[in-house]
């Protein structure tokens, strides 16, 4: 692997992956292509900028000319860039389809033209949709319920179609909910941690019984690197973590870590669509040697500690939460009116 293109490398998971892959001896150059949307920040790459192997390109995966120039000469692509925040997809589905589906097709086109040796498309357990019981294997039907998950399912199929049609060596990874340092403060663990740090109340959606599987971001990146190196082209690999929690159980752990109690929690109506449970079977990735090794409680404590020590990194992203909430609810109201 001489030169690797990482799309979305200034985002949460992508930036952790860039730091990891930069330290691989057989990687000569890592090119990060990132549009620096609200979710992408150069600061996430931090010390990675010290590496002479890193080239950072501020640009859009929809820019076919730019993508073509960057893919030329790359032996591998790891494709993280996406619109990834489920709640935003409820009122801006178009951006999700454009970036996630058309963006993936643009990257796959360039991968085909330049004969890359491996293309890892990074996806999610949400494509399988809710599973009240049991676990989804890689052959389970795709039953996404929200625009984010539907756009990811479509992007998985587009990526895999380039394997079947043109022989592009595509692998798809589907991971569960990631957590770890410098995740955007809109996501539940950062949101609840930062609200508690500010002495603000938490809002728990619905009955708080929705189950998510939690995977430390470093474990996901290790799994993605494994698939990059050893994954069989045309195959999908589920990357699950070891910890299933309801949102109520997760809240209890965060309250305990921050020395707060249930008086800090208000119950609010459930969000527009909230799948009851996701669960994946991870045997296939285990066959490649994938094992999530990070202890959940320890990882959570370190994550909360990162938010405690780095308010300069997250507070500016929530500078005016009231205004953001008003904009969000206004957008949702107008969407409802449009569908009335
Ligand atoms: P993120 O939102 O933190 O990062 C996405 C990055 O993509 C940002 O840096 C953003 O600037 C960039 N980007 C967005 N649109 C772009 C465009 N048009 N051109 C170039 N760059 C663009 O997301 P994340 O949480 O790091 O997730 C990374 C990938 O992993 C996504 O594909 C997501 O669907 C998938 N995933 C995430 C999770 C999770 O728990 N966070 C779980 C499973 C799968």
Coordinates of C-alpha atoms and ligand atoms in Angstrom, one line a residue:
X1 CA 0.0 0.0 0.0
X2 CA 2.0 2.9 -1.2
X3 CA -0.4 5.7 -1.3
X4 CA -3.8 5.7 0.4
X5 CA -6.7 8.1 -0.2
X6 CA -8.9 8.7 2.9
X7 CA -12.1 10.6 2.2
X8 CA -13.7 12.3 5.2
X9 CA -10.4 12.0 7.1
X10 CA -11.1 15.2 9.1
X11 CA -14.3 13.7 10.6
X12 CA -14.7 11.7 13.8
X13 CA -13.7 8.1 12.7
X14 CA -11.7 9.2 9.6
X15 CA -9.3 11.2 11.7
X16 CA -8.6 8.4 14.1
X17 CA -8.1 6.1 11.1
X18 CA -5.6 8.5 9.4
X19 CA -3.5 8.7 12.6
X20 CA -3.5 4.9 12.7
X21 CA -2.6 4.3 9.0
X22 CA 0.1 7.0 9.0
X23 CA 2.1 4.8 11.4
X24 CA 2.1 1.8 9.1
X25 CA 5.6 1.2 7.6
X26 CA 4.3 0.1 4.2
X27 CA 2.2 3.3 3.7
X28 CA 4.2 6.0 2.0
X29 CA 1.5 8.7 1.7
X30 CA -1.9 9.4 3.1
X31 CA -4.1 11.8 1.1
X32 CA -7.1 13.1 3.1
X33 CA -9.9 14.6 1.0
X34 CA -12.4 16.4 3.1
X35 CA -15.0 19.1 2.4
X36 CA -14.8 20.3 6.1
X37 CA -18.6 20.5 6.5
X38 CA -20.0 21.2 10.0
X39 CA -18.7 17.7 10.9
X40 CA -15.1 18.0 9.7
X41 CA -12.3 19.8 11.4
X42 CA -8.6 20.0 10.7
X43 CA -8.1 20.0 14.4
X44 CA -9.3 16.4 14.6
X45 CA -6.1 15.5 12.7
X46 CA -3.9 17.2 15.3
X47 CA -0.5 15.7 15.4
X48 CA -1.1 13.9 12.1
X49 CA 0.0 17.2 10.5
X50 CA 3.5 16.6 11.8
X51 CA 3.8 13.5 9.5
X52 CA 5.5 14.2 6.2
X53 CA 3.4 11.4 4.8
X54 CA 0.1 13.4 5.2
X55 CA -1.3 15.5 2.4
X56 CA -4.5 17.3 3.2
X57 CA -6.9 18.4 0.4
X58 CA -9.9 20.6 1.2
X59 CA -12.4 19.5 -1.4
X60 CA -15.6 17.7 -2.2
X61 CA -16.0 14.0 -3.2
X62 CA -18.6 15.2 -5.7
X63 CA -15.9 17.0 -7.6
X64 CA -15.2 14.3 -10.2
X65 CA -12.2 16.1 -11.7
X66 CA -10.5 16.6 -8.3
X67 CA -11.3 13.0 -7.2
X68 CA -9.8 11.7 -10.5
X69 CA -6.6 13.6 -9.9
X70 CA -6.2 12.3 -6.4
X71 CA -7.1 8.7 -7.1
X72 CA -4.6 8.5 -9.9
X73 CA -1.5 6.9 -8.3
X74 CA -3.3 5.6 -5.2
X75 CA -3.2 1.9 -4.4
X76 CA -6.1 2.1 -1.9
X77 CA -9.1 4.2 -1.0
X78 CA -10.8 4.2 2.4
X79 CA -14.1 6.0 2.0
X80 CA -15.5 7.6 5.2
X81 CA -16.9 10.9 3.8
X82 CA -20.6 11.0 4.3
X83 CA -23.5 13.0 5.8
X84 CA -23.7 10.9 9.0
X85 CA -26.0 12.6 11.5
X86 CA -29.3 10.7 11.6
X87 CA -31.3 13.6 13.0
X88 CA -30.2 16.0 10.3
X89 CA -31.4 13.5 7.7
X90 CA -35.0 14.0 8.9
X91 CA -35.1 17.5 7.4
X92 CA -32.3 17.5 4.8
X93 CA -32.5 14.1 3.2
X94 CA -31.4 15.5 -0.2
X95 CA -27.9 16.3 1.1
X96 CA -27.6 12.7 2.4
X97 CA -28.6 11.2 -1.0
X98 CA -26.2 13.6 -2.9
X99 CA -23.2 13.1 -0.7
X100 CA -23.6 9.5 0.3
X101 CA -24.9 8.0 -2.9
X102 CA -23.6 10.2 -5.7
X103 CA -20.4 10.8 -3.7
X104 CA -19.7 7.1 -3.4
X105 CA -20.4 6.6 -7.1
X106 CA -17.9 9.4 -8.0
X107 CA -15.2 7.7 -5.9
X108 CA -16.0 4.3 -7.3
X109 CA -15.8 5.6 -10.9
X110 CA -12.3 7.0 -10.2
X111 CA -11.3 3.7 -8.5
X112 CA -12.4 1.8 -11.6
X113 CA -10.5 4.2 -14.0
X114 CA -7.2 4.0 -12.1
X115 CA -7.3 0.3 -11.1
X116 CA -6.9 0.8 -7.3
X117 CA -6.0 -2.4 -5.5
X118 CA -8.5 -2.0 -2.6
X119 CA -11.5 0.2 -2.0
X120 CA -13.0 0.0 1.5
X121 CA -16.4 1.6 1.7
X122 CA -17.3 2.4 5.4
X123 CA -20.9 1.8 6.4
X124 CA -23.2 1.1 9.3
X125 CA -25.4 -1.4 11.1
X126 CA -28.3 0.9 10.5
X127 CA -28.7 -0.4 7.0
X128 CA -30.2 -3.6 8.4
X129 CA -32.9 -1.6 10.1
X130 CA -34.5 -2.4 13.5
X131 CA -34.2 -5.9 14.9
X132 CA -36.4 -6.6 18.0
X133 CA -34.6 -10.0 18.3
X134 CA -31.6 -11.7 16.9
X135 CA -28.6 -10.4 15.0
X136 CA -28.0 -9.5 11.3
X137 CA -25.4 -11.4 9.4
X138 CA -23.9 -9.8 6.3
X139 CA -26.5 -11.5 4.1
X140 CA -29.5 -10.2 6.1
X141 CA -32.0 -8.1 4.1
X142 CA -31.5 -4.3 4.1
X143 CA -34.4 -2.6 5.8
X144 CA -33.3 0.9 6.6
X145 CA -36.0 3.1 8.1
X146 CA -34.5 6.6 8.1
X147 CA -33.1 8.7 5.2
X148 CA -29.5 8.4 6.6
X149 CA -29.6 4.6 6.8
X150 CA -31.4 4.4 3.4
X151 CA -28.7 6.6 1.7
X152 CA -26.0 4.4 3.3
X153 CA -27.7 1.2 2.1
X154 CA -27.9 2.7 -1.4
X155 CA -24.2 3.7 -1.2
X156 CA -23.2 0.1 -0.1
X157 CA -25.1 -1.3 -3.1
X158 CA -23.5 1.2 -5.5
X159 CA -20.0 0.4 -4.2
X160 CA -20.6 -3.3 -4.5
X161 CA -22.0 -2.9 -8.0
X162 CA -18.6 -1.7 -9.1
X163 CA -17.1 -5.0 -7.9
X164 CA -19.7 -7.1 -9.7
X165 CA -19.8 -5.0 -12.9
X166 CA -16.2 -3.8 -13.3
X167 CA -14.2 -5.9 -10.9
X168 CA -13.2 -3.0 -8.6
X169 CA -11.9 -4.6 -5.4
X170 CA -14.5 -3.2 -3.1
X171 CA -15.1 -4.3 0.6
X172 CA -17.8 -2.9 2.7
X173 CA -17.5 -2.5 6.5
X174 CA -20.6 -2.1 8.6
X175 CA -20.0 -1.0 12.2
X176 CA -22.2 -0.3 15.1
X177 CA -22.3 3.0 17.1
X178 CA -18.8 4.4 17.6
X179 CA -17.7 6.4 20.5
X180 CA -14.4 8.1 21.6
X181 CA -12.6 11.4 21.7
X182 CA -13.5 14.3 19.4
X183 CA -16.9 13.1 18.2
X184 CA -19.2 15.9 17.2
X185 CA -21.1 17.2 20.2
X186 CA -24.5 16.5 18.5
X187 CA -24.0 12.8 19.1
X188 CA -25.4 11.3 22.3
X189 CA -22.3 10.5 24.3
X190 CA -20.7 13.9 23.6
X191 CA -24.0 15.7 23.9
X192 CA -24.8 14.2 27.3
X193 CA -21.2 14.6 28.6
X194 CA -21.0 18.2 27.5
X195 CA -24.4 19.1 28.9
X196 CA -23.5 17.6 32.3
X197 CA -20.2 19.4 32.2
X198 CA -22.1 22.7 31.8
X199 CA -24.6 21.8 34.5
X200 CA -27.4 21.5 31.9
X201 CA -30.3 18.9 31.8
X202 CA -30.3 15.9 29.6
X203 CA -33.2 15.1 27.3
X204 CA -34.0 11.4 27.1
X205 CA -36.1 10.4 24.1
X206 CA -39.2 8.3 24.5
X207 CA -39.1 5.5 27.0
X208 CA -35.2 5.3 26.8
X209 CA -35.4 1.6 25.8
X210 CA -33.8 1.8 22.4
X211 CA -30.8 -0.5 22.2
X212 CA -27.5 0.4 20.5
X213 CA -24.3 -1.6 20.3
X214 CA -21.2 0.4 21.3
X215 CA -17.8 0.1 19.6
X216 CA -14.8 2.1 20.5
X217 CA -13.6 4.2 17.5
X218 CA -10.1 2.6 17.8
X219 CA -11.5 -0.9 17.5
X220 CA -13.5 0.1 14.4
X221 CA -10.4 1.6 12.9
X222 CA -8.4 -1.6 13.6
X223 CA -11.2 -3.6 11.9
X224 CA -11.2 -1.3 8.9
X225 CA -7.4 -1.6 8.5
X226 CA -7.8 -5.4 8.7
X227 CA -10.4 -5.4 6.0
X228 CA -8.2 -3.0 3.9
X229 CA -5.4 -5.4 4.1
X230 CA -7.0 -8.9 4.2
X231 CA -10.7 -8.4 3.2
X232 CA -11.9 -10.4 0.2
X233 CA -13.0 -8.1 -2.6
X234 CA -16.8 -8.1 -3.0
X235 CA -17.4 -9.0 0.6
X236 CA -19.1 -7.2 3.5
X237 CA -17.8 -7.3 7.0
X238 CA -19.8 -6.4 10.1
X239 CA -17.7 -4.8 12.8
X240 CA -19.7 -5.0 16.1
X241 CA -18.6 -4.0 19.6
X242 CA -19.1 -5.9 22.8
X243 CA -21.5 -3.6 24.6
X244 CA -25.3 -3.4 24.1
X245 CA -27.1 -0.7 26.1
X246 CA -30.5 1.0 26.1
X247 CA -30.3 4.8 26.0
X248 CA -31.4 4.7 29.6
X249 CA -28.6 2.4 30.6
X250 CA -26.1 4.6 28.8
X251 CA -27.5 7.7 30.5
X252 CA -27.1 6.0 33.9
X253 CA -23.4 5.3 33.2
X254 CA -22.8 8.9 32.2
X255 CA -24.6 10.3 35.2
X256 CA -22.5 8.1 37.5
X257 CA -19.2 9.1 35.7
X258 CA -20.1 12.8 36.1
X259 CA -21.4 12.5 39.7
X260 CA -24.9 13.6 38.7
X261 CA -28.3 12.0 39.3
X262 CA -31.7 11.5 37.5
X263 CA -32.8 15.0 38.5
X264 CA -30.6 16.1 35.6
X265 CA -32.8 14.2 33.1
X266 CA -36.0 15.2 31.5
X267 CA -38.0 12.9 29.4
X268 CA -39.1 14.2 26.0
X269 CA -41.3 12.7 23.2
X270 CA -39.4 10.3 21.0
X271 CA -37.8 11.6 17.9
X272 CA -39.4 11.2 14.5
X273 CA -38.1 7.7 14.0
X274 CA -36.0 5.8 16.5
X275 CA -35.3 2.2 15.7
X276 CA -35.8 -0.1 18.7
X277 CA -32.7 -2.1 18.4
X278 CA -29.7 -2.8 16.1
X279 CA -27.6 -6.0 16.4
X280 CA -25.1 -7.6 14.1
X281 CA -23.4 -10.9 14.0
X282 CA -19.6 -10.4 13.7
X283 CA -18.3 -13.9 12.9
X284 CA -17.1 -13.1 9.5
X285 CA -14.8 -10.3 10.6
X286 CA -13.6 -12.5 13.5
X287 CA -12.5 -14.9 10.8
X288 CA -10.1 -12.2 9.6
X289 CA -8.8 -11.8 13.2
X290 CA -11.1 -8.9 14.2
X291 CA -11.5 -8.6 18.0
X292 CA -12.8 -5.4 19.7
X293 CA -10.4 -5.1 22.6
X294 CA -11.3 -1.7 24.2
X295 CA -13.2 -2.1 27.5
X296 CA -16.4 -0.1 27.3
X297 CA -16.4 1.5 30.8
X298 CA -12.7 2.5 30.5
X299 CA -13.3 3.9 27.0
X300 CA -16.3 5.9 28.2
X301 CA -14.4 7.3 31.1
X302 CA -11.5 8.4 28.8
X303 CA -14.0 9.9 26.3
X304 CA -15.7 11.9 29.0
X305 CA -12.3 13.0 30.3
X306 CA -11.4 14.2 26.8
X307 CA -14.5 16.4 26.7
X308 CA -13.7 17.7 30.2
X309 CA -10.2 18.6 29.2
X310 CA -10.9 20.1 25.8
X311 CA -13.9 22.5 26.0
X312 CA -12.1 24.7 23.4
X313 CA -12.7 21.9 20.8
X314 CA -16.4 21.3 21.3
X315 CA -17.9 24.5 22.8
X316 CA -17.4 26.6 19.6
X317 CA -19.4 23.9 17.8
X318 CA -22.4 24.5 20.1
X319 CA -21.9 28.3 20.3
X320 CA -25.6 29.0 20.0
X321 CA -27.5 25.9 20.8
X322 CA -30.8 27.8 21.3
X323 CA -30.5 29.2 17.7
X324 CA -29.6 25.8 16.4
X325 CA -32.6 24.2 18.1
X326 CA -35.0 26.9 16.8
X327 CA -33.6 26.4 13.2
X328 CA -34.0 22.6 13.6
X329 CA -37.5 22.7 14.9
X330 CA -38.6 25.3 12.3
X331 CA -37.2 23.1 9.6
X332 CA -39.0 20.1 10.9
X333 CA -42.3 22.1 11.3
X334 CA -42.1 23.3 7.7
X335 CA -41.3 19.7 6.6
X336 CA -44.4 18.5 8.5
X337 CA -46.5 21.3 6.9
X338 CA -45.3 20.3 3.5
X339 CA -46.5 16.7 4.1
X340 CA -49.7 17.6 5.8
Ligands
LIG1 P1 -18.5 12.5 10.5 O1 -19.8 13.2 10.2 O2 -17.8 12.8 11.8 O3 -17.4 12.8 9.4 C1 -17.7 12.9 8.0 C2 -16.6 13.6 7.3 O4 -16.9 13.6 5.9 C3 -16.5 15.1 7.8 O5 -15.1 15.3 8.0 C4 -17.0 15.9 6.6 O6 -16.4 17.1 6.5 C5 -16.7 14.9 5.5 N1 -17.6 15.2 4.3 C6 -19.0 15.2 4.3 N2 -19.4 15.5 3.1 C7 -18.3 15.5 2.3 C8 -18.1 15.7 0.9 N3 -19.2 15.9 0.1 N4 -16.9 15.7 0.4 C9 -15.8 15.5 1.2 N5 -15.9 15.3 2.5 C10 -17.2 15.3 3.0 O7 -18.8 11.0 10.4 P2 -18.1 9.8 11.2 O8 -18.9 9.6 12.4 O9 -16.7 9.9 11.3 O10 -18.5 8.6 10.2 C11 -17.6 8.2 9.1 C12 -18.2 7.2 8.3 O11 -18.5 6.0 9.1 C13 -19.5 7.6 7.6 O12 -19.6 7.0 6.3 C14 -20.6 7.0 8.5 O13 -21.8 6.7 7.8 C15 -19.9 5.7 9.0 N6 -20.4 5.2 10.3 C16 -20.3 6.0 11.4 C17 -20.7 5.5 12.7 C18 -20.7 6.3 13.9 O14 -21.1 5.8 15.0 N7 -20.2 7.5 13.9 C19 -21.1 4.2 12.8 C20 -21.1 3.4 11.6 C21 -20.7 3.9 10.4

